[in-house]
Coordinates of C-alpha atoms in Angstrom, one line a residue:
M163 CA 84.0 129.9 118.8
T164 CA 85.5 127.2 120.8
I165 CA 85.5 125.6 117.1
T166 CA 87.1 127.6 115.4
L167 CA 89.9 127.7 117.8
L168 CA 90.2 124.2 118.3
K169 CA 90.7 124.5 114.3
S170 CA 93.5 127.2 114.9
R171 CA 94.9 125.1 117.9
L172 CA 95.2 121.8 115.0
T173 CA 96.0 124.0 112.5
D174 CA 99.3 125.3 114.5
I175 CA 100.2 122.0 116.1
A176 CA 100.8 120.5 112.4
Q177 CA 102.5 123.7 111.0
K178 CA 104.9 123.0 114.2
T179 CA 105.2 119.2 113.5
K180 CA 106.2 120.1 110.0
I181 CA 108.9 122.6 111.3
K182 CA 110.3 119.9 113.1
W183 CA 110.2 117.4 110.8
S184 CA 112.5 119.4 108.4
V185 CA 114.9 120.6 111.0
E186 CA 115.3 117.2 112.6
G187 CA 113.7 114.7 109.5
D188 CA 117.4 114.5 107.9
E189 CA 119.6 113.9 111.4
N190 CA 120.6 110.0 112.7
S191 CA 118.3 110.9 115.6
R192 CA 115.9 109.1 117.8
F193 CA 112.8 110.8 116.0
F194 CA 113.7 109.9 113.0
H195 CA 114.5 106.6 113.4
G196 CA 110.8 106.8 115.2
M197 CA 109.1 108.7 112.2
L198 CA 110.9 105.5 109.8
N199 CA 109.3 103.1 112.3
K200 CA 106.0 104.3 112.4
K201 CA 105.6 104.7 108.2
R202 CA 106.7 101.3 108.4
S203 CA 104.5 99.9 110.3
Q204 CA 101.7 101.4 108.5
L205 CA 102.7 100.2 104.9
N206 CA 103.9 97.0 105.7
I207 CA 101.7 94.1 103.7
R208 CA 101.0 92.2 106.6
G209 CA 99.0 89.9 104.2
V210 CA 96.0 89.7 101.7
I211 CA 92.5 88.5 101.2
V212 CA 93.2 85.3 98.5
D213 CA 89.5 83.9 97.4
R214 CA 87.8 85.6 100.2
V215 CA 90.6 83.8 102.6
W216 CA 92.8 86.0 104.9
T217 CA 96.3 84.9 104.1
E218 CA 99.4 86.2 105.9
N219 CA 102.0 83.3 104.6
P220 CA 104.8 85.3 103.0
S221 CA 105.3 83.3 100.5
D222 CA 101.5 82.5 99.3
V223 CA 101.5 86.5 99.1
K224 CA 104.1 87.2 97.6
R225 CA 103.1 84.6 95.2
E226 CA 100.2 86.5 94.7
F227 CA 101.0 90.0 93.8
F228 CA 103.8 87.8 91.2
Q229 CA 100.5 86.7 89.8
H230 CA 98.3 89.2 89.7
F231 CA 100.8 91.8 88.0
R232 CA 102.8 89.1 86.0
S233 CA 99.4 88.7 84.4
R234 CA 99.2 92.5 83.5
F235 CA 102.8 92.6 81.9
D236 CA 103.6 89.7 80.5
R237 CA 102.7 89.1 76.9
P238 CA 99.7 88.3 76.2
K239 CA 99.0 84.5 74.0
E240 CA 96.4 85.1 72.4
S241 CA 97.1 86.9 68.8
R242 CA 95.6 90.3 68.2
A243 CA 94.3 92.5 65.1
Y244 CA 96.7 94.8 63.3
V245 CA 95.8 97.6 61.7
D246 CA 97.1 97.5 58.1
M247 CA 96.7 101.2 57.2
C248 CA 98.6 104.0 56.6
Y249 CA 98.6 106.6 59.0
P250 CA 97.0 110.2 57.9
I251 CA 99.8 112.0 60.4
C252 CA 103.3 111.0 61.2
L253 CA 106.7 112.3 61.4
S254 CA 108.4 114.0 58.7
I255 CA 112.0 112.6 57.6
E256 CA 113.8 115.8 59.1
Q257 CA 112.3 115.5 62.4
H258 CA 112.5 110.9 62.3
E259 CA 116.8 112.5 61.8
D260 CA 116.4 114.3 64.3
L261 CA 115.4 112.1 66.8
E262 CA 117.8 109.3 66.1
R263 CA 120.8 112.4 66.9
Y264 CA 123.6 112.0 69.0
V265 CA 123.6 113.4 72.2
S266 CA 125.7 116.1 73.1
K267 CA 126.9 117.5 76.5
E268 CA 124.5 120.4 76.8
E269 CA 121.5 118.4 76.2
L270 CA 122.8 115.5 78.1
K271 CA 123.4 118.7 81.4
R272 CA 119.9 119.7 80.4
A273 CA 118.5 116.0 80.7
M274 CA 120.5 115.7 84.3
W275 CA 119.0 119.1 85.8
D276 CA 115.4 118.4 84.9
C277 CA 115.4 115.7 86.8
G278 CA 114.7 116.5 90.6
T279 CA 117.4 116.5 93.2
D280 CA 116.0 114.4 95.9
K281 CA 114.2 111.6 94.9
S282 CA 114.3 107.6 96.1
P283 CA 117.6 106.8 94.8
G284 CA 117.3 103.1 92.7
P285 CA 120.2 100.5 93.8
N286 CA 122.7 102.4 93.3
G287 CA 121.9 104.6 95.9
F288 CA 123.2 107.5 94.3
T289 CA 120.7 110.5 93.5
F290 CA 120.6 113.2 91.2
G291 CA 121.7 115.8 93.9
F292 CA 124.8 113.5 94.3
Y293 CA 125.7 113.7 90.6
R294 CA 125.0 117.4 90.1
H295 CA 127.7 118.1 93.0
F296 CA 130.4 115.9 91.0
W297 CA 129.7 117.1 88.1
S298 CA 132.7 117.8 86.9
T299 CA 133.8 114.7 87.8
M300 CA 131.3 112.3 86.5
E301 CA 130.5 114.3 83.6
N302 CA 132.4 111.8 80.9
D303 CA 131.4 109.1 82.2
V304 CA 128.0 109.6 82.2
F305 CA 128.3 111.4 78.6
V306 CA 130.3 108.2 77.3
A307 CA 127.5 105.8 79.1
V308 CA 124.7 107.5 77.2
N309 CA 126.4 107.4 73.9
H310 CA 127.2 103.9 74.2
F311 CA 123.4 103.3 74.4
L312 CA 122.0 105.6 71.8
T313 CA 124.9 104.3 69.5
Y314 CA 124.6 100.6 70.1
G315 CA 121.7 100.2 71.5
D316 CA 122.3 98.3 75.3
I317 CA 121.6 99.5 78.7
H318 CA 124.8 97.5 80.4
K319 CA 123.8 95.3 83.1
G320 CA 122.8 97.1 86.3
C321 CA 122.2 100.4 84.8
N322 CA 118.6 99.6 84.4
S323 CA 117.6 97.6 88.3
S324 CA 115.3 98.9 90.0
F325 CA 113.8 98.8 93.4
I326 CA 110.1 98.4 92.7
A327 CA 107.4 99.4 95.8
L328 CA 103.8 99.1 96.7
I329 CA 101.9 101.3 97.0
S330 CA 98.2 101.1 98.3
K331 CA 95.6 103.2 96.4
V332 CA 93.5 102.9 99.2
P333 CA 93.6 103.1 103.0
D334 CA 93.8 99.8 104.9
A335 CA 93.8 97.6 101.7
N336 CA 93.2 94.3 101.4
L337 CA 93.5 92.5 97.7
V338 CA 96.2 92.5 95.9
K339 CA 94.4 94.9 93.4
D340 CA 94.4 97.8 96.0
F341 CA 98.3 98.3 95.6
R342 CA 100.1 99.7 92.4
P343 CA 103.9 99.0 92.1
I344 CA 106.2 102.0 92.0
S345 CA 109.7 101.5 90.7
L346 CA 112.7 103.6 92.3
I347 CA 114.7 102.8 89.3
G348 CA 119.0 103.3 88.7
S349 CA 120.2 107.3 87.4
I350 CA 121.8 106.1 84.3
Y351 CA 118.6 105.0 82.6
K352 CA 116.6 108.1 84.2
I353 CA 118.6 110.5 82.4
I354 CA 117.9 108.4 79.0
A355 CA 115.1 108.3 79.4
K356 CA 114.3 111.7 80.2
I357 CA 116.8 112.6 77.0
L358 CA 114.5 110.4 74.9
A359 CA 111.4 112.0 76.9
N360 CA 112.2 115.7 76.1
R361 CA 113.0 114.8 72.3
I362 CA 109.4 113.1 71.5
V363 CA 108.2 116.4 73.5
G364 CA 109.4 118.6 70.2
V365 CA 107.0 115.7 67.6
L366 CA 104.1 115.3 69.9
G367 CA 102.1 118.3 68.7
D368 CA 102.5 117.3 65.2
I369 CA 101.0 113.9 65.8
V370 CA 98.8 113.6 68.4
N371 CA 95.0 114.8 67.2
E372 CA 93.9 118.6 68.7
V373 CA 90.8 117.3 70.4
Q374 CA 92.9 114.6 73.3
S375 CA 93.2 116.5 76.3
A376 CA 96.7 114.5 77.6
F377 CA 100.2 114.8 76.1
I378 CA 99.2 118.1 74.3
G379 CA 101.1 121.2 76.2
E380 CA 98.3 123.7 78.3
R381 CA 96.1 120.6 78.8
Q382 CA 95.3 117.7 81.3
I383 CA 94.4 114.2 81.1
L384 CA 91.4 115.7 83.8
D385 CA 90.2 118.0 81.3
G386 CA 87.9 114.9 79.7
P387 CA 86.3 114.2 83.1
F388 CA 85.6 118.4 83.7
I389 CA 83.7 118.1 79.9
L390 CA 81.9 115.6 80.8
N391 CA 80.4 116.8 83.7
E392 CA 79.1 120.1 82.1
V393 CA 77.4 117.9 79.3
L394 CA 75.9 115.8 82.1
Q395 CA 74.6 119.1 83.8
W396 CA 73.4 120.6 80.4
C397 CA 71.5 117.3 79.4
K398 CA 69.8 117.5 83.1
L399 CA 69.2 120.9 83.2
K400 CA 67.4 121.2 79.6
K401 CA 65.9 116.8 79.9
K402 CA 68.0 116.3 77.1
Q403 CA 68.2 112.3 76.7
S404 CA 71.8 110.7 76.4
L405 CA 73.5 107.6 76.3
I406 CA 76.8 107.6 78.5
F407 CA 79.3 104.8 77.2
K408 CA 81.6 103.4 80.2
V409 CA 85.1 101.8 79.4
D410 CA 86.4 99.9 82.4
F411 CA 89.9 102.3 82.5
E412 CA 91.5 99.8 85.1
K413 CA 91.5 96.9 82.7
A414 CA 92.4 98.9 80.1
Y415 CA 94.9 101.1 81.7
D416 CA 96.9 98.0 83.8
S417 CA 97.6 96.3 80.6
V418 CA 100.3 96.2 78.7
R419 CA 101.3 95.0 75.2
W420 CA 104.7 96.2 74.1
D421 CA 104.5 94.9 70.4
F422 CA 101.3 96.9 70.2
L423 CA 103.6 100.0 71.5
D424 CA 106.3 98.9 68.7
D425 CA 103.6 98.8 65.7
I426 CA 102.1 102.1 66.5
L427 CA 105.8 103.4 66.5
K428 CA 106.4 102.4 63.4
K429 CA 103.2 103.7 61.7
F430 CA 103.7 107.1 63.2
G431 CA 107.0 107.0 61.3
F432 CA 109.3 106.6 64.1
G433 CA 112.2 105.2 62.8
N434 CA 114.2 101.0 63.8
K435 CA 116.6 103.1 65.5
W436 CA 114.6 104.9 68.1
C437 CA 112.2 101.8 68.0
A438 CA 115.6 99.8 68.9
W439 CA 116.2 101.8 71.8
I440 CA 112.3 101.3 73.8
Q441 CA 112.9 98.0 73.0
S442 CA 116.3 97.7 74.1
C443 CA 114.6 100.0 77.3
L444 CA 112.0 97.7 78.4
R445 CA 114.1 94.1 77.4
S446 CA 116.9 94.9 79.9
S447 CA 114.7 95.1 82.8
R448 CA 115.7 93.0 85.5
G449 CA 113.8 92.4 89.0
L450 CA 113.7 90.0 91.8
R451 CA 110.4 88.9 93.3
I452 CA 109.1 91.1 96.2
N453 CA 110.8 91.5 99.5
M454 CA 113.9 91.0 97.8
S455 CA 113.4 87.2 97.7
K456 CA 116.3 85.2 96.0
S457 CA 114.2 83.9 92.5
K458 CA 115.3 84.0 88.7
I459 CA 116.3 86.8 86.8
M460 CA 113.2 87.4 84.4
G461 CA 113.5 89.8 81.7
V462 CA 110.6 92.1 80.4
H463 CA 108.9 91.1 77.1
V464 CA 111.0 88.4 76.9
E465 CA 109.8 84.9 76.9
D466 CA 110.8 82.4 80.0
E467 CA 111.3 79.4 77.9
K468 CA 114.4 82.0 76.0
V469 CA 115.6 83.1 79.6
G470 CA 115.5 79.7 80.9
K471 CA 117.1 78.0 77.7
D472 CA 120.1 80.6 78.2
T473 CA 120.6 80.1 82.1
N474 CA 120.4 76.1 81.1
T475 CA 123.0 76.3 77.9
G476 CA 126.1 73.3 79.1
V477 CA 124.8 72.6 82.4
W478 CA 124.7 68.8 83.6
S479 CA 124.8 67.1 86.6
C480 CA 125.6 63.7 87.7
W481 CA 122.4 64.2 90.1
T482 CA 119.9 64.7 87.2
N483 CA 118.8 61.2 87.0
I484 CA 118.3 61.1 90.4
V485 CA 116.0 64.3 90.1
N486 CA 113.8 63.2 88.0
E487 CA 113.2 59.9 89.6
I488 CA 111.8 62.0 92.7
K489 CA 109.6 64.3 90.1
I490 CA 107.9 61.1 88.8
L491 CA 107.5 59.7 92.3
R492 CA 105.6 63.4 93.3
R493 CA 103.3 62.8 90.6
Q494 CA 102.7 59.3 91.5
G495 CA 101.2 60.7 94.6
V496 CA 104.9 59.4 97.0
N497 CA 107.1 62.8 97.8
V498 CA 110.2 61.0 98.6
L499 CA 111.1 64.3 100.6
D500 CA 108.6 64.0 102.9
V501 CA 110.4 61.4 104.8
M502 CA 114.0 62.3 104.1
R503 CA 116.3 64.8 106.3
L504 CA 120.0 65.6 106.6
K505 CA 122.5 64.7 108.7
L506 CA 123.8 67.3 110.5
G507 CA 127.3 66.4 110.9
N508 CA 129.0 69.8 112.7
G509 CA 126.2 71.9 111.0
D510 CA 128.0 74.1 108.5
M511 CA 127.2 72.6 105.4
T512 CA 123.3 72.7 106.5
T513 CA 121.2 75.6 106.2
F514 CA 119.6 76.3 109.3
W515 CA 116.2 77.5 107.5
D516 CA 115.9 76.0 104.1
D517 CA 117.2 72.8 104.5
N518 CA 114.8 69.6 106.4
W519 CA 117.2 68.6 109.3
I520 CA 115.0 68.5 112.3
G521 CA 113.2 66.1 110.7
G522 CA 109.2 66.9 109.7
G523 CA 109.9 69.6 107.2
V524 CA 111.4 73.3 106.2
L525 CA 111.6 75.7 108.7
K526 CA 110.7 78.3 106.9
D527 CA 107.5 76.5 105.7
L528 CA 106.9 75.2 109.1
Y529 CA 107.6 78.8 110.9
P530 CA 107.0 81.4 107.8
R531 CA 106.1 84.7 110.1
I532 CA 109.7 84.0 112.4
Y533 CA 111.7 83.2 109.1
A534 CA 110.0 86.4 107.4
L535 CA 111.6 88.5 110.5
E536 CA 114.8 86.6 109.5
T537 CA 117.8 88.7 107.9
C538 CA 120.4 86.3 107.0
K539 CA 118.2 83.9 105.5
T540 CA 121.2 81.1 104.2
V541 CA 122.7 81.2 108.3
N542 CA 124.0 77.7 109.0
V543 CA 123.1 75.7 111.7
S544 CA 126.0 76.2 113.4
T545 CA 126.1 79.6 113.4
K546 CA 122.4 79.8 114.1
L547 CA 122.7 77.3 117.1
N548 CA 125.9 78.5 118.8
D549 CA 124.4 82.4 118.7
S550 CA 123.2 83.6 122.4
S551 CA 119.5 83.7 121.0
L552 CA 118.6 82.9 117.7
D553 CA 116.6 86.5 117.5
N554 CA 119.8 87.8 117.4
S555 CA 119.4 88.1 113.3
F556 CA 116.1 89.8 113.3
R557 CA 115.1 92.9 112.7
R558 CA 113.1 93.7 115.0
R559 CA 112.0 91.9 118.5
T560 CA 108.9 89.3 118.3
R561 CA 105.6 91.0 119.8
G562 CA 102.0 89.7 119.8
G563 CA 101.0 86.5 118.4
V564 CA 104.6 86.2 116.8
C565 CA 106.0 85.2 120.1
V566 CA 103.6 82.2 120.7
V567 CA 104.6 81.0 117.7
F568 CA 108.8 81.9 118.2
G569 CA 108.2 80.0 121.4
E570 CA 107.0 77.0 119.5
L571 CA 110.5 76.7 118.2
G572 CA 112.4 77.0 120.6
G573 CA 110.4 74.2 122.2
V574 CA 111.2 72.0 119.0
L575 CA 114.7 73.5 119.0
G576 CA 115.6 72.9 123.1
G577 CA 114.0 69.0 122.2
F578 CA 116.1 68.6 119.1
N579 CA 118.5 65.9 119.7
S580 CA 121.9 67.0 118.1
E581 CA 123.4 63.7 117.5
G582 CA 126.5 63.4 115.2
Y583 CA 126.1 67.1 115.8

């Protein structure tokens, strides 16, 4: 009786909490920011285990995540086998032409209304609820943008930008493989993807085998495990011998081979224009490294050498010879930069975190946990030292072990001889 009353009370409290969130969760209130800070604290990635060692250095953590997912989504260097045969089931000419038709305003609006209204927005900050509310004003502009893509196979720069968030697969995740990335993509790209998805739904039934449990209407991918479980139970009950073949689904699922996708589409009879649309969506993807750190722009399905060559075309600097000499000395074990520091001057042209102005190294490398709290990464020395407090530009106050490190930084700056400053 006591347990039943306790469960009823807990259920009542849970329902009241949901009601409070529905009423106050969208207001700029203390309750909203409290919930936001709690979620941020719970989901914050403080570190990961690398080679059986716990690592908290933000640069090392970001590098591990980058290398992990790059190994999954980069084009493999080795060659692969090709299937040189005609597929028994292919698209008809009518289906091929229907897939590559121009979009109408009715189809565009249907795709728009198929998308969720209040899902997390991409970098532009616009949700589909905003588009729906102002559809009469924005319809023609969106229509022109989508038809530009279907005509030229090109998405304008910025339309395919996205925020990438890491979501833990398991509670208390501490390994890189325990996280999965999700992309918060822009609205124009979502509309284009929804139009293409709605079109391909009409032909999937003709090219997907009937024994499949995925990509077929009124079936789910979980039907396979359910059927397998029934077979195993039957074998145990009837004492039948059986052989189970297990595939490493994680490795197969988390790897992408874009040239294989292109070949399969062509084998099934998809036209050159359709394949170009798909490849354009992939190649136009752009992203920055974790936590929005400044880094190189990289194309998906584009070799790094090509990106580097295009960005360096026509660029020459008088510092090239000096930099090359420094690199040669570094390969021989002599790091010239370690024994050099900038002459500070008035501090306006020297960055506080990135330049070696105090001697002993760059501050962002010496105090990575403090640097992670800084909101203005490019602040100069003059602005930082003239501020009333070093932590005024931090995203939160220091606490715990960070306070000790912050005290050490304050001691170093307090004993700094500002000659020439």
